[in-house]
Amino acid sequence: MKRFFKTLYRGIKKNPLNSAINLFGLTLGFSCIITITIWIQNELSYDTFHENSDKIYRVHRYFYNPDGSENLHLPNVAPPVAPMLEKELKEIEYIARTKSASFTFIRDNKLTRESEVCFAEPELLEIFNFVGLPIDDNLLEEPLTMIISDEQALKYFNRLDVIGEVISFYTRDGQKQDLKIVGVFNKWNQNSLFHPEFLISFITFESFAGEEEMNSWGSNNYETFALIPHLPSDIDAQLDNIIDEYLEDGTSWTKIRIEALTDIHFNWHSNKTYIYVLASISLLILIIGSINYLNLNLAMYSRRLEEIKVRKIMGASPKKLISQLVGESVLFCLSALFLAAGIVYLFIPEFNHILGSPLQFVLTDNFPMIAGFILLTILTGVVSVLYPAIVLSAFNPISTRSNEGLSFGKNSFRTGLVIFQFFVSIALITSFLIVYKQLSYIQHKELGLQKENIIVIPTTPQLVEKLDVFRQELTSNPNILSVSGSKRVPSDGLWDNNGAEVESDGNVRTIDFRLPNVRVDEHFLSTYGVPLIAGRNFDETDGDYSGYLINEQAARQIGWESAEEAIGQVISYGGQRANVIGVISDFHYESLHVPISPIILYKDPSSFNRVSIRVSPFERQQTIELIEKTWQQYNIPNYSFYYEFVEDNYNRLYRSEQNIKIILTYFMVIAISIAVLGLIALSLFMIQRRVKEIGVRKVNGANTSELMVMLNKDFVKWVIIAFAFATPLAWYAMSSWLENFAYKTQLSWWIFGLAGVLALGVALLTVSLQSWRAASRNPVEALRYE
């Protein structure tokens, strides 16, 4: 063993540059593998910590056009769905409705706004894991009771024994209510689709919402979970039969489906394809790092012929030589793994900051991952050196001259390895450029509205009643340009569809497409800069439902040939009959992942839950403070104020794409860095084998430039071959990725050309330095011993 480490040390000391390049390349490769493994592990961990995670399902709902095409898919369902399924589907053990909310809680005259509040039925405690609750079958069955997490108990009371304590809140109509704490549970610190900190009894919500809301099939605002130990194989057919029993011809326009709890993250918030893509890329980076390792080892082993000849003459068996060389390689790779683990450990906090992710690099409780990394490292070490080790152990020490070198097979093998490195590098460069171009397209595409410098704040019934006075007071300040009330704001989803009919020449025609609504006031168009292209806007004299605005897309799909033709037409929407008074330009209310939807706008101030305020870009903080101060005057005393920017909300719609861009950037830089190391490795190896040829050519009159062309032309050829293979693959992959967007950039030819030029430039810059050094050497040095 002592001799083993001594031999390894001497090899590193004799070839410090090669050893450093090897170590650096392998460390980068292992760093990528570790980081992506942690990320994948995090992605796959959502909601798996629940004891019955594989038996928990969420109910969701589809809506269909008359032609059978899907027009809306909602993750929530209407209130009657849960009681219906509990009665009709015997396989359900527990089912529970929830309703997320935001509250401003009051404790000791201190106001705290909480966003992780949820009304929940008692059965939810049986479906999910709530550790720490008292053994009581009556939790969440009484009005105005709630359970809270241990973290919130410490936050509000500085202790955990808080059962029986009270936290108060104000309802929207200004009434103060007390909530009695009946249990404390251990906070969910693992990944979950929702993070309840306060669970209020659902019967409390029912008393606020009323019987009409609880019986409504149109209010799809309730997240519903079911525990089904044995899922029927014909569950979809059973659900369709149930819907048709409760709704006449129900499945022709709506369907209920269930999805596994552990699938929700990928179905709604992420993309499983990214796991396969990033895992493949990180593995490819490790492979090209291993290729460097192999190429450099070939060069280094040619210099170790004398040592190996002596060892063989002294009686070392081929098996012992192979064990020595493989052992050195595995130990070297393990050193790279440990260095990579240290780098990842230091880098993970920065990675989390950049991506907004909760990744943790904890090895102490993750033995399978540790074992996997070690096995992968050993495999890398063995595979990278096994072939040259076998060749070295089998050569004849008597007939082989030390200065002849040793053949490790055809040059095409090493050539193929380098081409593969460039193939990966060009594909990554191309992908990065296309992702960057698409995100730039998204950021700069005209949305049909002005999203910059708009602040959104919440409303209350008190504020809605005095919205005009509130608007006048705010706009008296020169930094506040416009104020508008609405239900929802651009960047939110378009969910509501109340059913519409068009009346023309005494005939009534049902609109056969989804027509979502946006409820706004007369200042919405000016606040968001949406152009009116025909007719008029709402004005102060218009009452609720006194007229409709529609966008161009709605006018086209209804069948009107122009915006002017739509003016004066009669639409009955949700049973409310009124004329079309104006047509507005199409604008992107939602993300660019989906096409522009037809929409209808009408006045309904009682439903307003947001106020949009266009402000000057100057003195922004002072303006926000003024808005808050004014807002408090028109609301319940000390009611919690918060705000958000519409532009930030739009940017959040593309968070996953931004993360992919960041990860691809790092991967591209790493792949190019490793490719450069590979070029250095191969150029050193090739030039070493051609030293005599270079010397002879120089003696016969060849100049430096001719020799550099000779040494570089092979690398140029290899980059061109790699480009030819990488381009169609990158084109196909990125075309598929762009299909996720309804509006996308073009796959311009210059992107692929630029990737090839960048790869060729890197190759020439790297190899030319080695070529120049070899071509400018004194030929006597190469020929003195001939």
Tab-separated table of C-alpha atoms in Angstrom, residues 119 314 619 663:
chain	number	residue	atom	x	y	z
A	119	PHE	CA	-60.317	26.773	5.936
A	314	MET	CA	11.178	-7.344	-11.985
A	619	GLU	CA	-39.911	58.841	-5.658
A	663	ILE	CA	-28.606	26.422	-15.129
